[in-house]
Amino acid sequence: MSTESIEIKVFGFGGQGMVMAVQLLSVIMSKAGYQVQSFSSYGAERRGGRTESYVRLSKGKILSHSKVNKPDYLVLASDIFIKEPQIMSSVKDGGTILINCPSLPDNFSQEERDVAVVVMDVTSIAMKHGVQLPSGNPIINTTMLGALVALFPDVPFGHLAETLRERGIPAVGKNIKAAQEAYRQAKYGKKSEVIVETRDRKVTKILDRGYPVYQPEKTSHCERCMICYISCPDIAIIFEANPFSLAINRAFCKRCGICIQECRRKAISWEGEVE
Amino acid sequence: MAPLYHSEEYLQPPHKGCPGCGLAVALRQFLKALEEGEKVIFVLPVGCAGMIIHLPIRKIRHRGQLMKALSVPFGSTATFAGGVKSALEARGDTETKVVALAGDGATFDIGFQALSSAAERNADIMYVCWDNEAYMNTGNQKSSATPRNAVTTTNPLPHSKLESKKDISLILAAHNIPYVGTATIAYPNDLMMKVRKAKDIKGFRFLHFLSPCPTGWGYRSESTVEVSRLAVQTKVFPIFEVENGSKITINKQTKQVPIEEYVKIQGRFRHLSSEQIDGIQMEVNERWNRLQWLASYQSLKTE
Amino acid sequence: MIKVLTGNEAAAYGVALARVQVTAAYPITPQSQIPETLAKLRTRGLFKGNFINVESEMGAIGHVAGAAATGVRVFTATSSQGLAWMHECLHYAAGARLPIVMVNVNRPLGPPWNLKCGQIDSLSQRDTGWMQLYCESSQEVLDTVIQAYKVAESVSLPCMVCMDGVYLSYVTETVDIPEQEKVDEYLPPYKTEIRPHLYRYKLYEKEGEKLPQSEAMEDDLGFMKDRYELYVREGKCLGAVLKANEEFEGLFGRGYPPVEEYKCEDSEIVMVMSGSAAGTGRVVIDILRDKGYKVGLVKLKMFRPFPITMVRNALRGKRKIAVIERDVSPGQCGIFYQEIKWALNRADIKDDFGPIYGFVSGLGGADITEELIEKAFFFTIEEESYSHEVIWLGSLKSRGDEYGAIVS
């Protein structure tokens, strides 16, 4: 019975902060005069698990407590979700898709439907402003909110800034700046056009550090202590004893960097490292 | 230096642990210390280890066969493990070992009663506690394994944890069980030596592994092993064994590193004042001295 | 072999005869003689299973659940507060499809502390998925324990055998202990092996056992699929109970129907009772019949899963029904009454049944005397329109209010 509600559905991964994002969005929209409802659904609480979040906004009462299936706004916190047709086709006609990715794949098309697509490299914007977790990974939720709020003409950016301050978000200044940049991009960029954020060189270094590599030319420095092998949480280091060889298996490597840190001989380093 | 371990891998990647998960490293090192083809039944509750081992499908295999792992209620790990062992005995199976794997929450807190009871009865099981010092799987809530002055979601500032970490290994040693061992991932040979030793002893054995958690402790994922090394070097987590409740052997005696080195790289300690750091240093020294004094005790029993 | 035993001792003999392999228990009044007797039988070589004292009831149920998951025959016993301690693991046992048999000595939970008799403890666990069988005599306790293993192992669900605290647990009765050879013929050993696909809540299964495979953490509908399987599995319990009872009767010459009709054929009024008081009920039925009243007794032995068809058949067409029970759900009504009302109330059949009068009596070990049962009977036939949720039966000092009448 929520025919008058605006429905938003968010797909993300544990660790991106999208579950908190919809809670913050509720507060922002409440300030803008909406009745709000938001909740999330996920499996076991852990990094890397898929999360789905649902938001309803209405000028009247919101009665439904079931998940949102046909959203007006589809928000994808990662471009991985572009590959899933049932997700991409779930957005209503006349709706909008907001995607966090650096650029759209070549075969991407929503032309046959009346759907606006906003694409933004939110991760880069977050990194640029230093919005990250202590472990070094960027956290994109506040930046993503900036872009999303821009799609609601009746919601001024000030509500977002106020909400972040009230919540006691650590390093709130950086978060607000990042959100503001995303907000401007989304508001003044044209819909259905790909918006690509050009990357800062510093950002490139952190994001594109890539995978660890065992540098063949440095093999003479390797003392075959096997510390890298036994310290890897993901069994991503494979080796042969005779003749000795070692490699990082990218199918399993999560790029935590333990092997690089632990190797006393610096025989392993980041692939994208700028020397 | 030739590795002490075989190349068999029991844990099948990819698993659901966070990047840089200390528990995954400890689990991996533990499994590698088992013999090839060792007959084991694992008993484990929910927690990070449960996620890594069970989702989306059973992740511990040996030569392609799924290894048996029983998933039990949160506070009952030691109890169920004792029951499994009783059943194996009733079946006439004296070969299969029972290994309980539990986190600090399930060991120090809700499962403590079951743990103490199983230890008191000298139940023939090996109990391994992965200690990431909070209820990490549910989002970093405090447990009685959380160290003093650490910040968690249920101990946010300014209410960082007042109480000290429960000294679980000495508590278990006081039950006079055959073997207690503490270890961590920065010293894999020591960890695996203890696993090998413990697994063949009859009676209740307790292993306590410090498993740093980048997500909860607030440091960059590549420092997981480094953090565990600092924990030993600063004597925050001494590495030792206790045999039959009285013979204490301290396995790592390094030059003591000041506690600042350990706390400064962790987000959960970032707020510490110098008074608080001094307080922690004093407590660490106190516990270390007591451990050394206990280790010097010569048992009255004649061999 | 004829022996004179209390209900507790009879239960222990049943466990020994069933060749149970692993037991664990924690003492609690009025159950303590069960682990004591088991320990005694063990020293005499009559009970060959393994018995350990644990640190709490949670330890007891956890120990036997772990053992049951490893495919051996297990037993534990408890009562009242102890049963409540086990609550989480009771859900676990049904969810994991473990054929645990537990004897629960019915005693209410306090405060105020009461060490006697009441059925609220097991009835509070009626949603855990355990089968529940209520016994009327020490003989029935012994026999039901043996039957329970046959039933539990055939459907792979846990079974609670209930007996009244004090009125059965401490009462000495003449009991015919069956011979071990005959019990072995009736109840073969519980054979299980590791199978290729591993269900992570039960490691060893018997041949042909089909355990559900849904992964409820990752599959949105996984839990619901599992509970559907459990629902279907529970539907097989009545058949298993009837079959086990029939075979028992054939071999031992005595049996206990899950729903027993005593002199109900031509009765106009039927009284429904359960547990030890059902025996007293039979005496009253005979007295009333001598006086010319057409009254019968339905003894409800099986409470979970509720034997809905048998109950409907027993109560169909009767002018009035009176339920007397040893429990009350606070603020509501008696639980047996509630379940029977549900059973008879389906829209397409409810007109086949007369009004049900729900009596609550005997709480905390208060005696359900012949006089009280007669009083309930006369109240039922004299009160034309039934306008009470609960009728309190007993010498209570305070007045009844608009929710219940006091009959004393």
Coordinates of N, CA and C in Angstrom, one line a residue, chain A residues 113-275:
Chain A
R113 N 14.9 1.3 -22.1 CA 14.0 1.7 -21.0 C 14.2 3.2 -20.7
D114 N 13.2 3.7 -20.1 CA 13.2 5.1 -19.7 C 13.8 5.2 -18.3
V115 N 15.1 5.1 -18.3 CA 15.8 5.0 -17.0 C 17.0 5.9 -17.1
A116 N 17.2 6.8 -16.1 CA 18.4 7.6 -16.1 C 19.5 6.9 -15.4
V117 N 20.7 7.1 -15.9 CA 21.9 6.4 -15.3 C 22.9 7.4 -14.9
V118 N 23.3 7.4 -13.6 CA 24.3 8.3 -13.1 C 25.5 7.5 -12.7
V119 N 26.6 7.7 -13.4 CA 27.8 6.9 -13.1 C 28.9 7.8 -12.5
M120 N 29.5 7.4 -11.4 CA 30.4 8.2 -10.8 C 31.5 7.4 -10.1
D121 N 32.7 7.8 -10.2 CA 33.8 7.1 -9.5 C 33.9 7.5 -8.0
V122 N 32.9 7.1 -7.3 CA 32.7 7.5 -5.9 C 34.0 7.1 -5.1
T123 N 34.5 5.9 -5.4 CA 35.7 5.4 -4.6 C 36.8 6.4 -4.7
S124 N 37.1 6.9 -5.9 CA 38.2 7.9 -6.1 C 38.0 9.1 -5.4
I125 N 36.7 9.6 -5.4 CA 36.4 10.9 -4.7 C 36.7 10.7 -3.2
A126 N 36.2 9.5 -2.7 CA 36.4 9.3 -1.3 C 37.9 9.2 -0.9
M127 N 38.7 8.5 -1.7 CA 40.1 8.4 -1.5 C 40.8 9.8 -1.6
K128 N 40.4 10.5 -2.6 CA 41.0 11.9 -2.8 C 40.9 12.7 -1.6
H129 N 39.7 12.6 -0.9 CA 39.6 13.4 0.3 C 40.0 12.7 1.6
G130 N 40.6 11.5 1.4 CA 41.1 10.9 2.6 C 40.1 10.2 3.5
V131 N 39.0 9.8 2.8 CA 37.9 9.2 3.6 C 38.2 7.7 3.6
Q132 N 38.8 7.2 4.7 CA 39.1 5.7 4.7 C 39.1 5.2 6.1
L133 N 39.1 3.9 6.2 CA 39.1 3.1 7.5 C 40.6 3.0 8.0
P134 N 40.7 2.8 9.3 CA 42.1 2.6 9.8 C 42.9 1.5 9.0
S135 N 42.2 0.5 8.5 CA 42.9 -0.5 7.7 C 43.4 0.0 6.4
G136 N 43.0 1.2 6.0 CA 43.5 1.8 4.7 C 42.5 1.7 3.6
N137 N 41.4 0.9 3.8 CA 40.5 0.8 2.7 C 39.6 2.0 2.7
P138 N 39.2 2.5 1.5 CA 38.3 3.6 1.4 C 36.9 3.2 1.9
I139 N 36.2 4.2 2.5 CA 34.8 3.9 2.8 C 34.0 4.9 2.1
I140 N 33.0 4.4 1.3 CA 32.4 5.2 0.3 C 31.0 5.7 0.7
N141 N 30.5 5.3 1.9 CA 29.1 5.5 2.1 C 28.7 7.0 2.1
T142 N 29.5 7.8 2.8 CA 29.1 9.3 2.9 C 29.2 9.9 1.5
T143 N 30.2 9.6 0.8 CA 30.4 10.2 -0.6 C 29.2 9.8 -1.4
M144 N 28.9 8.5 -1.3 CA 27.7 8.0 -2.1 C 26.5 8.7 -1.8
L145 N 26.3 9.0 -0.5 CA 25.1 9.8 -0.1 C 25.1 11.1 -0.7
G146 N 26.2 11.7 -0.9 CA 26.3 13.0 -1.6 C 25.7 13.0 -2.9
A147 N 26.1 11.9 -3.7 CA 25.6 11.8 -5.0 C 24.1 11.5 -5.0
L148 N 23.6 10.7 -4.1 CA 22.2 10.2 -4.0 C 21.3 11.4 -3.7
V149 N 21.7 12.2 -2.7 CA 20.9 13.3 -2.2 C 20.8 14.3 -3.3
A150 N 21.8 14.5 -4.2 CA 21.7 15.4 -5.3 C 20.6 15.1 -6.2
L151 N 20.1 13.8 -6.3 CA 19.1 13.4 -7.2 C 17.7 13.8 -6.7
F152 N 17.6 14.4 -5.5 CA 16.4 14.9 -4.9 C 16.4 16.4 -4.8
P153 N 15.8 17.0 -5.8 CA 15.9 18.5 -5.9 C 15.4 19.2 -4.6
D154 N 14.5 18.6 -3.9 CA 14.0 19.3 -2.7 C 14.8 19.1 -1.4
V155 N 15.9 18.4 -1.6 CA 16.7 18.2 -0.4 C 18.1 18.9 -0.5
P156 N 18.2 19.9 0.3 CA 19.5 20.7 0.2 C 20.6 19.9 0.8
F157 N 21.9 20.2 0.4 CA 23.0 19.5 0.9 C 23.2 19.7 2.4
G158 N 22.8 20.9 2.8 CA 23.0 21.2 4.2 C 22.4 20.2 5.2
H159 N 21.3 19.5 4.8 CA 20.8 18.4 5.7 C 21.8 17.3 5.8
L160 N 22.5 17.0 4.8 CA 23.5 15.9 4.8 C 24.6 16.3 5.7
A161 N 25.1 17.5 5.6 CA 26.3 17.9 6.4 C 25.9 17.9 7.8
E162 N 24.7 18.4 8.1 CA 24.2 18.5 9.5 C 24.1 17.1 10.1
T163 N 23.5 16.2 9.3 CA 23.4 14.8 9.8 C 24.7 14.2 10.1
L164 N 25.7 14.4 9.3 CA 27.0 13.8 9.5 C 27.6 14.3 10.8
R165 N 27.4 15.6 11.0 CA 28.0 16.2 12.2 C 27.3 15.7 13.5
E166 N 26.0 15.6 13.4 CA 25.2 15.2 14.5 C 25.5 13.8 14.9
R167 N 25.9 13.0 13.9 CA 26.1 11.5 14.1 C 27.5 11.3 14.8
G168 N 28.3 12.4 14.8 CA 29.7 12.2 15.4 C 30.6 11.3 14.5
I169 N 30.4 11.4 13.2 CA 31.3 10.7 12.3 C 32.7 11.1 12.5
P170 N 33.6 10.2 12.6 CA 35.0 10.6 12.8 C 35.5 11.3 11.5
A171 N 36.4 12.2 11.6 CA 37.0 13.0 10.4 C 35.8 13.5 9.6
V172 N 34.8 14.1 10.2 CA 33.6 14.5 9.5 C 33.9 15.6 8.4
G173 N 34.9 16.4 8.7 CA 35.2 17.4 7.6 C 35.5 16.8 6.3
K174 N 36.3 15.7 6.3 CA 36.7 15.1 5.1 C 35.5 14.4 4.4
N175 N 34.7 13.8 5.3 CA 33.5 13.2 4.7 C 32.6 14.2 4.0
I176 N 32.4 15.3 4.7 CA 31.5 16.3 4.1 C 32.1 16.8 2.8
K177 N 33.4 17.1 2.7 CA 34.0 17.6 1.5 C 33.8 16.5 0.4
A178 N 34.1 15.3 0.7 CA 33.9 14.2 -0.4 C 32.5 14.2 -0.8
A179 N 31.6 14.2 0.1 CA 30.1 14.2 -0.2 C 29.7 15.4 -1.1
Q180 N 30.3 16.5 -0.8 CA 30.0 17.7 -1.5 C 30.4 17.6 -3.0
E181 N 31.6 17.0 -3.1 CA 32.1 16.9 -4.5 C 31.2 16.0 -5.3
A182 N 30.8 14.9 -4.7 CA 29.9 13.9 -5.3 C 28.6 14.6 -5.6
Y183 N 28.1 15.4 -4.7 CA 26.8 16.1 -4.8 C 26.9 17.0 -6.0
R184 N 27.9 17.8 -6.2 CA 28.0 18.7 -7.3 C 28.1 18.0 -8.6
Q185 N 28.9 16.9 -8.6 CA 29.0 16.1 -9.8 C 27.6 15.6 -10.3
A186 N 26.9 15.0 -9.3 CA 25.6 14.4 -9.6 C 24.6 15.5 -10.0
K187 N 24.6 16.6 -9.4 CA 23.6 17.6 -9.6 C 23.8 18.3 -10.9
Y188 N 25.0 18.7 -11.2 CA 25.2 19.5 -12.4 C 25.6 18.7 -13.6
G189 N 25.9 17.4 -13.4 CA 26.2 16.6 -14.6 C 25.0 16.2 -15.3
K190 N 25.0 15.9 -16.6 CA 23.8 15.6 -17.3 C 23.5 14.1 -17.0
K191 N 22.2 13.8 -16.8 CA 21.8 12.4 -16.7 C 22.0 11.6 -18.0
S192 N 22.1 10.3 -17.8 CA 22.3 9.4 -19.0 C 23.6 9.7 -19.7
E193 N 24.4 10.5 -19.0 CA 25.8 10.6 -19.6 C 26.7 10.1 -18.6
V194 N 27.8 9.5 -19.1 CA 28.7 8.9 -18.2 C 29.6 10.0 -17.6
I195 N 29.6 10.0 -16.3 CA 30.5 11.0 -15.6 C 31.7 10.3 -15.1
V196 N 32.9 10.6 -15.6 CA 34.1 9.9 -15.1 C 35.0 10.9 -14.4
E197 N 35.3 10.5 -13.2 CA 36.2 11.3 -12.4 C 37.7 11.0 -12.8
T198 N 38.4 12.0 -13.2 CA 39.8 11.8 -13.6 C 40.6 11.6 -12.3
R199 N 41.5 10.7 -12.3 CA 42.1 10.3 -11.1 C 43.4 11.0 -10.8
D200 N 43.5 11.3 -9.5 CA 44.7 12.0 -9.0 C 45.8 11.0 -9.0
R201 N 47.0 11.4 -9.2 CA 48.1 10.5 -9.2 C 48.3 9.8 -7.9
K202 N 48.1 10.5 -6.8 CA 48.2 9.9 -5.5 C 47.2 8.8 -5.3
V203 N 46.0 9.0 -5.8 CA 44.9 8.0 -5.7 C 45.3 6.8 -6.4
T204 N 45.9 7.0 -7.6 CA 46.3 5.9 -8.4 C 47.2 5.0 -7.7
K205 N 48.2 5.6 -6.9 CA 49.1 4.8 -6.3 C 48.5 3.8 -5.3
I206 N 47.5 4.3 -4.5 CA 46.9 3.5 -3.5 C 45.9 2.5 -4.1
L207 N 45.1 3.0 -5.0 CA 44.1 2.1 -5.5 C 44.7 1.1 -6.5
D208 N 45.6 1.5 -7.3 CA 46.1 0.6 -8.3 C 47.3 -0.1 -7.8
R209 N 47.5 -0.3 -6.5 CA 48.7 -1.0 -6.1 C 48.6 -2.4 -6.5
G210 N 47.4 -2.9 -6.9 CA 47.3 -4.2 -7.5 C 47.5 -5.3 -6.6
Y211 N 48.1 -6.3 -7.1 CA 48.4 -7.6 -6.3 C 49.8 -7.6 -5.9
P212 N 50.1 -8.3 -4.9 CA 51.6 -8.6 -4.6 C 52.2 -9.4 -5.7
V213 N 53.4 -9.1 -6.0 CA 54.1 -10.0 -7.0 C 55.5 -10.4 -6.4
Y214 N 55.8 -11.6 -6.7 CA 57.1 -12.1 -6.3 C 58.0 -11.8 -7.5
Q215 N 58.9 -10.8 -7.2 CA 59.7 -10.3 -8.3 C 60.8 -11.3 -8.8
P216 N 60.7 -11.8 -10.0 CA 61.7 -12.8 -10.4 C 63.1 -12.3 -10.3
E217 N 63.3 -11.0 -10.7 CA 64.6 -10.5 -10.7 C 65.2 -10.3 -9.3
K218 N 64.4 -10.5 -8.3 CA 64.9 -10.3 -7.0 C 65.0 -11.7 -6.3
T219 N 64.9 -12.8 -7.1 CA 64.9 -14.1 -6.5 C 66.2 -14.4 -5.7
S220 N 67.2 -13.8 -6.1 CA 68.5 -14.1 -5.4 C 68.4 -13.5 -4.0
H221 N 67.5 -12.6 -3.7 CA 67.4 -12.1 -2.4 C 66.5 -13.0 -1.5
C222 N 65.7 -13.8 -2.2 CA 64.8 -14.6 -1.4 C 65.5 -15.7 -0.6
E223 N 65.3 -15.8 0.7 CA 66.1 -16.9 1.4 C 65.2 -18.1 1.6
R224 N 64.1 -18.2 0.9 CA 63.2 -19.3 1.0 C 62.8 -19.7 2.4
C225 N 62.6 -18.6 3.2 CA 62.2 -18.9 4.6 C 60.8 -19.4 4.7
M226 N 59.9 -19.1 3.7 CA 58.5 -19.5 3.6 C 57.7 -18.8 4.6
I227 N 58.2 -17.7 5.2 CA 57.3 -16.9 6.1 C 56.1 -16.4 5.3
C228 N 56.3 -15.9 4.1 CA 55.2 -15.4 3.3 C 54.1 -16.5 3.2
Y229 N 54.5 -17.7 2.9 CA 53.6 -18.8 2.7 C 52.8 -19.1 3.9
I230 N 53.5 -19.2 5.1 CA 52.8 -19.6 6.3 C 52.0 -18.5 6.9
S231 N 52.3 -17.2 6.5 CA 51.5 -16.1 7.1 C 50.4 -15.7 6.2
C232 N 50.1 -16.3 5.1 CA 49.1 -15.9 4.2 C 47.7 -16.4 4.7
P233 N 46.7 -15.5 5.0 CA 45.5 -16.0 5.5 C 44.6 -16.7 4.4
D234 N 45.0 -16.5 3.2 CA 44.1 -17.0 2.1 C 44.7 -18.1 1.2
I235 N 45.8 -18.6 1.7 CA 46.5 -19.7 1.0 C 46.7 -19.3 -0.5
A236 N 47.1 -18.1 -0.6 CA 47.3 -17.5 -2.0 C 48.7 -17.6 -2.5
I237 N 49.6 -18.2 -1.7 CA 51.0 -18.3 -2.1 C 51.2 -19.8 -2.4
I238 N 51.6 -20.0 -3.7 CA 51.9 -21.4 -4.1 C 53.4 -21.5 -4.4
F239 N 53.9 -22.6 -4.1 CA 55.3 -22.8 -4.3 C 55.6 -24.2 -4.8
E240 N 56.7 -24.3 -5.5 CA 57.3 -25.6 -5.8 C 58.6 -25.7 -5.1
A241 N 58.9 -26.9 -4.6 CA 60.2 -27.1 -3.9 C 61.4 -27.3 -4.8
N242 N 61.2 -28.1 -5.8 CA 62.3 -28.5 -6.6 C 62.0 -28.4 -8.1
P243 N 62.5 -27.6 -8.9 CA 63.3 -26.4 -8.5 C 62.4 -25.3 -7.8
F244 N 63.0 -24.5 -7.0 CA 62.2 -23.6 -6.2 C 61.5 -22.5 -7.1
S245 N 60.2 -22.4 -6.9 CA 59.5 -21.2 -7.5 C 58.4 -20.9 -6.6
L246 N 57.9 -19.6 -6.7 CA 56.9 -19.1 -5.8 C 56.0 -18.1 -6.6
A247 N 54.7 -18.2 -6.3 CA 53.9 -17.2 -7.0 C 52.7 -16.9 -6.2
I248 N 52.0 -15.8 -6.5 CA 50.8 -15.4 -5.8 C 49.6 -15.7 -6.6
N249 N 48.7 -16.5 -6.1 CA 47.5 -16.9 -6.8 C 46.4 -15.9 -6.7
R250 N 46.2 -15.2 -7.8 CA 45.2 -14.0 -7.7 C 43.8 -14.5 -7.5
A251 N 43.5 -15.8 -7.8 CA 42.1 -16.2 -7.6 C 41.8 -16.1 -6.1
F252 N 42.8 -16.3 -5.2 CA 42.5 -16.3 -3.8 C 43.0 -15.1 -3.0
C253 N 44.0 -14.4 -3.6 CA 44.6 -13.3 -2.9 C 43.7 -12.1 -2.7
K254 N 43.6 -11.7 -1.4 CA 42.7 -10.6 -1.1 C 43.5 -9.3 -0.9
R255 N 44.7 -9.3 -1.3 CA 45.5 -8.0 -1.3 C 45.7 -7.4 0.1
C256 N 45.8 -8.3 1.1 CA 45.9 -7.7 2.4 C 47.3 -7.2 2.7
G257 N 48.4 -7.7 2.0 CA 49.7 -7.1 2.1 C 50.6 -7.7 3.1
I258 N 50.1 -8.8 3.8 CA 50.9 -9.4 4.9 C 52.2 -9.9 4.3
C259 N 52.2 -10.6 3.2 CA 53.4 -11.2 2.6 C 54.4 -10.1 2.4
I260 N 54.0 -8.9 1.9 CA 54.9 -7.8 1.6 C 55.5 -7.3 2.9
Q261 N 54.7 -7.1 3.9 CA 55.2 -6.6 5.1 C 56.2 -7.6 5.8
E262 N 55.9 -8.9 5.7 CA 56.7 -9.8 6.5 C 58.0 -10.3 5.8
C263 N 58.1 -10.1 4.5 CA 59.3 -10.5 3.8 C 60.5 -9.7 4.2
R264 N 61.5 -10.3 4.8 CA 62.6 -9.5 5.3 C 63.5 -9.1 4.1
R265 N 63.4 -9.8 3.0 CA 64.3 -9.5 1.8 C 63.6 -8.6 0.8
K266 N 62.4 -8.2 1.0 CA 61.6 -7.4 0.1 C 61.5 -8.1 -1.3
A267 N 61.4 -9.4 -1.3 CA 61.3 -10.1 -2.5 C 59.9 -10.1 -3.1
I268 N 59.0 -9.6 -2.3 CA 57.6 -9.5 -2.8 C 57.2 -8.0 -2.6
S269 N 56.6 -7.4 -3.7 CA 56.2 -6.0 -3.5 C 54.9 -5.8 -4.3
W270 N 54.3 -4.6 -4.2 CA 53.1 -4.3 -4.9 C 53.4 -4.1 -6.3
E271 N 52.5 -4.7 -7.1 CA 52.6 -4.7 -8.6 C 52.6 -3.2 -9.1
G272 N 51.7 -2.4 -8.6 CA 51.5 -1.1 -9.2 C 52.4 0.0 -8.5
E273 N 53.3 -0.5 -7.7 CA 54.1 0.5 -6.9 C 54.9 1.4 -7.8
V274 N 54.8 2.7 -7.5 CA 55.6 3.6 -8.2 C 56.9 3.8 -7.4
E275 N 58.0 3.5 -8.0 CA 59.3 3.5 -7.3 C 59.8 4.9 -7.1

